[in-house]
Coordinates of C-alpha atoms and ligand atoms in Angstrom, one line a residue:
X21 CA -6.3 -107.6 18.3
X22 CA -6.8 -108.0 14.6
X23 CA -5.6 -105.0 12.6
X24 CA -6.1 -104.6 8.8
X25 CA -2.9 -103.6 7.1
X26 CA -3.1 -100.9 4.5
X27 CA -2.9 -102.1 0.8
X28 CA 0.5 -102.0 -0.7
X29 CA 1.1 -98.7 -2.7
X30 CA 2.2 -98.9 -6.2
X31 CA 2.9 -95.2 -6.6
X32 CA 5.5 -93.9 -4.1
X33 CA 3.6 -92.2 -1.3
X34 CA 5.7 -89.1 -1.4
X35 CA 4.8 -88.4 -5.1
X36 CA 1.1 -88.8 -4.4
X37 CA 1.3 -86.8 -1.2
X38 CA 3.0 -84.0 -3.2
X39 CA 0.4 -84.1 -5.9
X40 CA -2.4 -83.9 -3.3
X41 CA -0.7 -81.0 -1.4
X42 CA -3.0 -78.2 -2.6
X43 CA -2.8 -74.7 -1.4
X44 CA -5.5 -74.9 1.2
X45 CA -4.1 -78.1 2.6
X46 CA -0.8 -76.6 2.8
X47 CA -2.0 -73.7 4.9
X48 CA -3.6 -75.9 7.4
X49 CA -0.6 -78.2 7.5
X50 CA 1.8 -75.3 8.0
X51 CA -0.3 -73.8 10.7
X52 CA -0.3 -77.2 12.5
X53 CA -3.8 -76.5 13.6
X54 CA -7.4 -77.3 12.8
X55 CA -8.6 -74.2 14.8
X56 CA -11.3 -71.9 13.3
X57 CA -8.6 -69.3 12.5
X58 CA -6.5 -71.8 10.6
X59 CA -9.7 -72.8 8.7
X60 CA -10.3 -69.2 7.9
X61 CA -6.9 -68.5 6.5
X62 CA -7.0 -71.8 4.5
X63 CA -10.4 -70.7 3.0
X64 CA -9.2 -67.2 2.3
X65 CA -6.2 -68.6 0.5
X66 CA -8.5 -70.8 -1.5
X67 CA -10.6 -67.9 -2.6
X68 CA -7.4 -65.9 -3.6
X69 CA -6.4 -69.0 -5.7
X70 CA -9.9 -69.0 -7.3
X71 CA -9.3 -65.3 -8.2
X72 CA -5.9 -66.4 -9.7
X73 CA -7.5 -69.1 -11.7
X74 CA -10.1 -66.7 -13.2
X75 CA -7.6 -64.1 -14.0
X76 CA -5.3 -66.6 -15.6
X77 CA -7.9 -68.1 -17.7
X78 CA -9.0 -64.6 -19.0
X79 CA -5.4 -63.6 -19.6
X80 CA -4.8 -66.8 -21.6
X81 CA -7.8 -66.0 -24.0
X82 CA -7.2 -62.2 -24.0
X83 CA -6.3 -62.2 -27.7
X84 CA -9.2 -64.3 -28.7
X85 CA -12.0 -62.4 -27.0
X86 CA -13.7 -59.0 -27.4
X87 CA -13.2 -56.3 -24.8
X88 CA -10.4 -57.7 -22.9
X89 CA -7.4 -55.8 -24.2
X90 CA -6.9 -52.0 -24.1
X91 CA -8.0 -49.1 -21.9
X92 CA -11.4 -48.4 -20.3
X93 CA -10.9 -44.7 -20.9
X94 CA -11.0 -44.1 -17.1
X95 CA -8.2 -42.8 -14.8
X96 CA -7.7 -44.3 -11.3
X97 CA -7.0 -42.7 -7.9
X98 CA -3.2 -42.9 -8.9
X99 CA -3.9 -40.8 -12.0
X100 CA -3.1 -43.8 -14.2
X101 CA -5.1 -45.0 -17.2
X102 CA -7.1 -48.0 -16.4
X103 CA -7.0 -51.1 -18.4
X104 CA -9.9 -53.4 -18.9
X105 CA -8.0 -56.2 -17.3
X106 CA -7.3 -54.0 -14.3
X107 CA -11.1 -53.5 -13.8
X108 CA -11.9 -57.2 -14.5
X109 CA -9.3 -58.5 -12.1
X110 CA -10.3 -55.8 -9.4
X111 CA -13.9 -57.1 -9.6
X112 CA -12.9 -60.8 -9.5
X113 CA -11.3 -60.3 -6.1
X114 CA -14.4 -58.7 -4.8
X115 CA -16.6 -61.3 -6.3
X116 CA -14.8 -64.4 -4.9
X117 CA -15.1 -63.0 -1.4
X118 CA -18.9 -62.3 -1.6
X119 CA -21.0 -64.7 0.7
X120 CA -17.7 -66.0 2.3
X121 CA -18.1 -64.7 5.8
X122 CA -14.4 -64.2 5.7
X123 CA -13.1 -60.8 4.3
X124 CA -15.2 -57.8 5.4
X125 CA -13.1 -55.3 3.6
X126 CA -10.9 -55.1 0.4
X127 CA -8.5 -52.3 -0.5
X128 CA -6.8 -52.2 -3.9
X129 CA -4.8 -50.1 -6.3
X130 CA -7.8 -49.6 -8.4
X131 CA -10.2 -48.2 -5.7
X132 CA -10.1 -44.9 -4.1
X133 CA -11.5 -46.2 -0.8
X134 CA -11.8 -49.6 0.7
X135 CA -14.8 -51.7 -0.5
X136 CA -17.0 -53.3 2.1
X137 CA -18.9 -56.6 1.8
X138 CA -21.5 -55.9 4.5
X139 CA -22.8 -59.5 4.7
X140 CA -19.4 -60.7 5.7
X141 CA -18.6 -58.1 8.3
X142 CA -20.5 -59.5 11.3
X143 CA -18.1 -62.5 11.4
X144 CA -15.3 -61.8 8.9
X145 CA -12.8 -59.4 10.4
X146 CA -10.1 -59.8 7.7
X147 CA -9.1 -57.2 5.1
X148 CA -7.7 -58.1 1.8
X149 CA -5.1 -55.6 0.3
X150 CA -4.3 -56.3 -3.3
X151 CA -3.0 -55.1 -6.6
X152 CA -5.3 -57.1 -9.0
X153 CA -3.0 -56.8 -12.1
X154 CA 0.4 -55.4 -11.5
X155 CA 2.4 -54.4 -14.5
X156 CA -0.7 -54.2 -16.7
X157 CA 1.2 -52.4 -19.5
X158 CA 2.4 -56.0 -20.3
X159 CA -1.1 -57.4 -20.8
X160 CA -1.7 -56.0 -24.4
X161 CA 1.6 -57.5 -25.6
X162 CA 1.2 -60.9 -23.9
X163 CA 4.0 -60.6 -21.4
X164 CA 4.0 -61.7 -17.8
X165 CA 1.9 -59.8 -15.2
X166 CA 1.0 -60.6 -11.6
X167 CA -1.4 -60.1 -8.7
X168 CA -0.1 -59.1 -5.2
X169 CA -2.0 -59.6 -2.0
X170 CA -1.8 -59.2 1.8
X171 CA -4.2 -60.2 4.6
X172 CA -4.6 -58.1 7.7
X173 CA -6.9 -58.3 10.7
X174 CA -9.5 -55.4 10.8
X175 CA -8.9 -53.6 14.0
X176 CA -11.6 -51.4 15.6
X177 CA -14.9 -50.4 14.0
X178 CA -13.7 -48.2 11.2
X179 CA -16.7 -45.9 11.8
X180 CA -15.5 -43.1 9.4
X181 CA -14.8 -45.6 6.6
X182 CA -11.3 -44.2 6.2
X183 CA -9.7 -47.5 7.3
X184 CA -7.1 -45.8 9.5
X185 CA -6.5 -49.0 11.3
X186 CA -4.6 -50.2 8.0
X187 CA -2.1 -47.3 8.5
X188 CA 0.3 -49.6 10.4
X189 CA 3.5 -51.3 9.6
X190 CA 4.1 -54.5 7.6
X191 CA 4.4 -56.7 10.8
X192 CA 0.6 -56.5 10.8
X193 CA 0.4 -58.7 7.7
X194 CA -1.0 -62.1 8.6
X195 CA -0.2 -63.5 5.2
X196 CA 1.0 -62.1 1.8
X197 CA 1.9 -63.4 -1.5
X198 CA 1.6 -63.0 -5.3
X199 CA 0.4 -64.9 -8.3
X200 CA 2.6 -64.7 -11.4
X201 CA 0.9 -65.3 -14.8
X202 CA 3.8 -66.4 -16.9
X203 CA 4.2 -69.5 -19.0
X204 CA 2.7 -71.1 -16.1
X205 CA 0.7 -69.6 -13.3
X206 CA 2.6 -69.7 -9.9
X207 CA 1.3 -68.7 -6.5
X208 CA 3.8 -67.8 -3.8
X209 CA 2.8 -67.1 -0.3
X210 CA 4.0 -66.8 3.3
X211 CA 2.3 -66.6 6.6
X212 CA 5.5 -65.9 8.5
X213 CA 6.7 -69.4 8.4
X214 CA 8.8 -69.6 5.2
X215 CA 7.9 -69.0 1.6
X216 CA 6.2 -71.6 -0.5
X217 CA 5.3 -71.8 -4.2
X218 CA 2.5 -73.6 -6.0
X219 CA 2.0 -74.2 -9.7
X220 CA -1.5 -74.2 -11.2
X221 CA -2.1 -77.6 -12.8
X222 CA -4.7 -76.7 -15.5
X223 CA -5.9 -80.2 -15.8
X224 CA -6.8 -80.4 -12.1
X225 CA -7.6 -76.7 -11.8
X226 CA -5.6 -76.7 -8.5
X227 CA -2.5 -75.1 -7.3
X228 CA -0.1 -77.9 -6.4
X229 CA 2.9 -77.5 -4.1
X230 CA 6.2 -76.9 -6.1
X231 CA 8.7 -75.8 -3.4
X232 CA 8.6 -75.3 0.3
X233 CA 10.9 -72.9 2.3
X234 CA 12.4 -71.1 -0.6
X235 CA 15.6 -69.3 0.2
X236 CA 17.0 -66.5 -1.7
X237 CA 20.8 -66.6 -2.3
X238 CA 22.8 -64.0 -0.4
X239 CA 24.3 -62.8 -3.6
X240 CA 22.9 -62.6 -7.2
X241 CA 24.1 -61.3 -10.5
X242 CA 20.8 -59.6 -11.5
X243 CA 20.1 -55.9 -11.0
X244 CA 16.5 -55.0 -12.0
X245 CA 15.7 -51.3 -12.4
X246 CA 14.2 -48.9 -15.0
X247 CA 17.5 -47.2 -16.0
X248 CA 15.5 -44.9 -18.2
X249 CA 15.1 -42.8 -14.9
X250 CA 18.8 -42.5 -14.3
X251 CA 18.8 -38.8 -14.5
X252 CA 15.8 -38.5 -12.3
X253 CA 17.5 -40.4 -9.4
X254 CA 19.7 -38.8 -6.8
X255 CA 23.5 -39.3 -6.8
X256 CA 23.4 -42.4 -4.5
X257 CA 21.5 -44.6 -7.0
X258 CA 23.5 -43.1 -10.0
X259 CA 26.7 -44.0 -8.3
X260 CA 25.5 -47.6 -7.5
X261 CA 24.6 -48.2 -11.1
X262 CA 27.9 -46.7 -12.2
X263 CA 29.6 -49.1 -9.9
X264 CA 27.6 -52.1 -11.2
X265 CA 28.5 -51.1 -14.7
X266 CA 32.2 -51.3 -13.9
X267 CA 32.0 -54.6 -12.2
X268 CA 32.1 -57.9 -13.9
X269 CA 29.3 -60.5 -13.3
X270 CA 26.3 -58.2 -13.1
X271 CA 23.4 -58.4 -15.6
X272 CA 20.4 -56.2 -16.0
X273 CA 16.9 -57.7 -16.2
X274 CA 13.7 -55.6 -16.1
X275 CA 10.4 -56.6 -17.4
X276 CA 8.2 -53.6 -16.3
X277 CA 6.2 -55.9 -14.1
X278 CA 7.2 -56.2 -10.6
X279 CA 6.0 -59.7 -9.8
X280 CA 8.1 -61.3 -12.6
X281 CA 11.1 -59.4 -11.7
X282 CA 10.8 -60.2 -7.9
X283 CA 10.1 -63.9 -8.7
X284 CA 13.4 -64.2 -10.8
X285 CA 15.3 -62.6 -7.8
X286 CA 13.5 -64.8 -5.2
X287 CA 14.6 -67.9 -7.1
X288 CA 18.0 -66.9 -8.3
X289 CA 19.3 -63.9 -6.3
X290 CA 19.9 -60.2 -7.2
X291 CA 18.3 -57.0 -6.4
X292 CA 15.2 -55.1 -7.6
X293 CA 15.2 -51.2 -7.3
X294 CA 12.5 -48.6 -7.8
X295 CA 14.0 -45.4 -6.3
X296 CA 12.4 -42.1 -5.9
X297 CA 12.6 -39.7 -8.8
X298 CA 12.6 -35.9 -9.2
X299 CA 8.9 -36.1 -10.1
X300 CA 8.0 -38.7 -7.6
X301 CA 10.4 -38.6 -4.6
X302 CA 8.6 -41.6 -3.0
X303 CA 9.0 -43.6 -6.2
X304 CA 6.1 -45.3 -8.0
X305 CA 5.3 -48.3 -5.9
X306 CA 2.6 -48.4 -3.3
X307 CA 3.4 -49.8 0.2
X308 CA 0.2 -51.5 1.5
X309 CA -0.5 -53.8 -1.6
X310 CA 2.9 -53.8 -3.4
X311 CA 6.1 -53.3 -1.5
X312 CA 5.0 -54.5 2.0
X313 CA 3.6 -57.9 0.8
X314 CA 6.7 -58.5 -1.4
X315 CA 9.0 -57.3 1.5
X316 CA 7.3 -60.0 3.7
X317 CA 8.0 -62.7 1.0
X318 CA 11.6 -61.5 0.4
X319 CA 12.4 -61.3 4.2
X320 CA 10.9 -64.6 5.0
X321 CA 13.1 -66.1 2.3
X322 CA 16.1 -64.6 4.0
X323 CA 16.5 -61.6 1.9
X324 CA 16.2 -58.0 2.6
X325 CA 13.7 -55.2 1.8
X326 CA 14.5 -51.5 2.4
X327 CA 13.5 -48.0 1.3
X328 CA 17.2 -47.2 1.3
X329 CA 17.2 -46.4 5.0
X330 CA 14.5 -48.2 6.8
X331 CA 13.2 -51.7 6.5
X332 CA 10.1 -51.6 4.4
X333 CA 8.2 -53.7 6.9
X334 CA 8.8 -50.9 9.5
X335 CA 7.2 -48.1 7.4
X336 CA 3.9 -46.7 8.6
X337 CA 1.9 -45.2 5.7
X338 CA 0.1 -41.9 6.2
X339 CA -2.7 -43.0 3.6
X340 CA -3.8 -46.1 1.9
X341 CA -2.1 -45.4 -1.3
X342 CA 1.1 -44.4 0.2
X343 CA 4.2 -44.8 -2.0
X344 CA 7.7 -45.8 -0.9
X345 CA 11.1 -46.2 -2.7
X346 CA 12.0 -49.9 -2.9
X347 CA 15.2 -52.0 -2.8
X348 CA 14.4 -55.7 -2.4
X349 CA 16.4 -58.9 -2.9
X350 CA 19.5 -60.8 -1.8
X351 CA 20.8 -59.5 1.6
X352 CA 24.3 -58.6 0.4
X353 CA 23.1 -57.0 -2.8
X354 CA 20.5 -54.8 -0.9
X355 CA 23.2 -53.8 1.6
X356 CA 25.5 -53.0 -1.3
X357 CA 22.9 -50.5 -2.6
X358 CA 22.4 -49.1 0.9
X359 CA 26.1 -48.5 1.2
X360 CA 25.8 -45.9 -1.6
X361 CA 23.0 -44.0 0.2
X362 CA 23.9 -41.1 2.4
X363 CA 22.0 -41.5 5.6
Ligands
AHM417 P1 1.1 -50.8 -12.0 O1 0.6 -51.4 -10.7 O2 0.3 -49.6 -12.4 O3 1.2 -51.7 -13.1 O4 2.6 -50.2 -11.7 C1 3.5 -51.0 -11.1 C2 4.6 -51.4 -12.1 C3 5.5 -52.5 -11.5 O5 5.1 -53.8 -11.9 C4 6.8 -52.1 -12.4 O6 7.9 -52.6 -11.6 C5 6.7 -50.7 -12.5 O7 5.3 -50.3 -12.4 C6 7.2 -50.2 -13.8 O8 7.2 -48.9 -13.8 P2 8.2 -48.1 -14.9 O9 7.4 -48.2 -16.2 O10 8.1 -46.7 -14.4 O11 9.5 -48.7 -14.9
MG418 MG1 0.8 -52.2 -9.3

C-alpha cells in the first residue's frame, strides 16, 4: 500500500506542541476523553479563561481609564466596601456564561445569594463558585490580585433558592483554580489529576501551557501571614511565630492578596496562614470560593491545607459565605504550625 509520509518538520515537534497546548486542549487531553462531560469541562475552562482575559485587560488599563479605580460606595454581604473592579469582575464571570448551556448557577463573594442563568439550567447542571477579584485593596496601587474559582455539580432542584446542595465538603469540587494578575497573567487549575499552570500570551490571546504536575516542596523558607494581627490570635499562633523568629532560614512574605502569596508558596514552598482573631474567630477567608479551591490545588500538588485541626477539604460549611481559618502550603511547614495548636 502507498502511504504518504508527513513533511519533515523544521521546528521541533515538542516546541510546537507545547505552544499549541491551550487550556481547553489540555483539559480534554488530561481527561483522556472526548465524552460530553469532558467537552463541558473544557468549554467551562475556556469561558473562565475568557473572564481572566477580560479582567486582565481592564486591570492593565486601569490607570488610563475613567471609573475603574476606587470604591462604588456600596457594601457587600461581608460588610466590606465594594471596589469598582470587584463589581466589574463579578459581572464578567456572569456574562461569559450567558447562553453557554453550561453553568446554571454562580455564587460569588460579591453576591448575597447565588445567581441563576435560567436559559442554561435545563441542560447545564454546573455551579461556578468564585471570588472575582481577591485582594482588591491592591488594585488601586497596581499590585497583584487574583480570581479564584471552583466548579461543582448542581445536586437536586434547589427549589428554595438557598443552594443548600452547595453546603458540602471540598471533595465535591470537580475542578478548581485561580488566575493571578501579576507582571504576567497566569492560570493554575486542577481537576484532581495534578496541578497545571498556563501563561496568557497577549499576542495570541490564549493561555499556553507553562508547567504540568507542579509539586510543592515539602519544606519552604517563606511564612506568609498578617503579623499585624499578632495580639488578636490565640497563643498557638503567637508561639509558632515566636518559634519562627528564633529560627534561622525563615523569611516573611505577605502581599495582602492571597492568590499571589499562595502562588509563591506553590512554586517555592512555605506556608500561608490566616488564623482566627478575637474579632473574627473563623478568620477572614471564605471556604467555598477561597480556601476550598486553594486547598484542592495545594493538596493536588502534594501539600497540605488545614484549619489547624481538620483538613480544609473535609469542612462542611453551614452557609455559602462561611469562613474558616486557613493554613496552606508545604506539608512539613503546615504540620509544624499544627504542632503548636492544642487540639
Ligand atoms: P478580599 O476577598 O475581600 O480581597 O479579602 C481576601 C484577602 C486575601 O487576599 C488576603 O490574604 C487577605 O484578604 C488580606 O487580609 P488582611 O488585610 O486582613 O491581611
Ligand atoms: Mg477574597
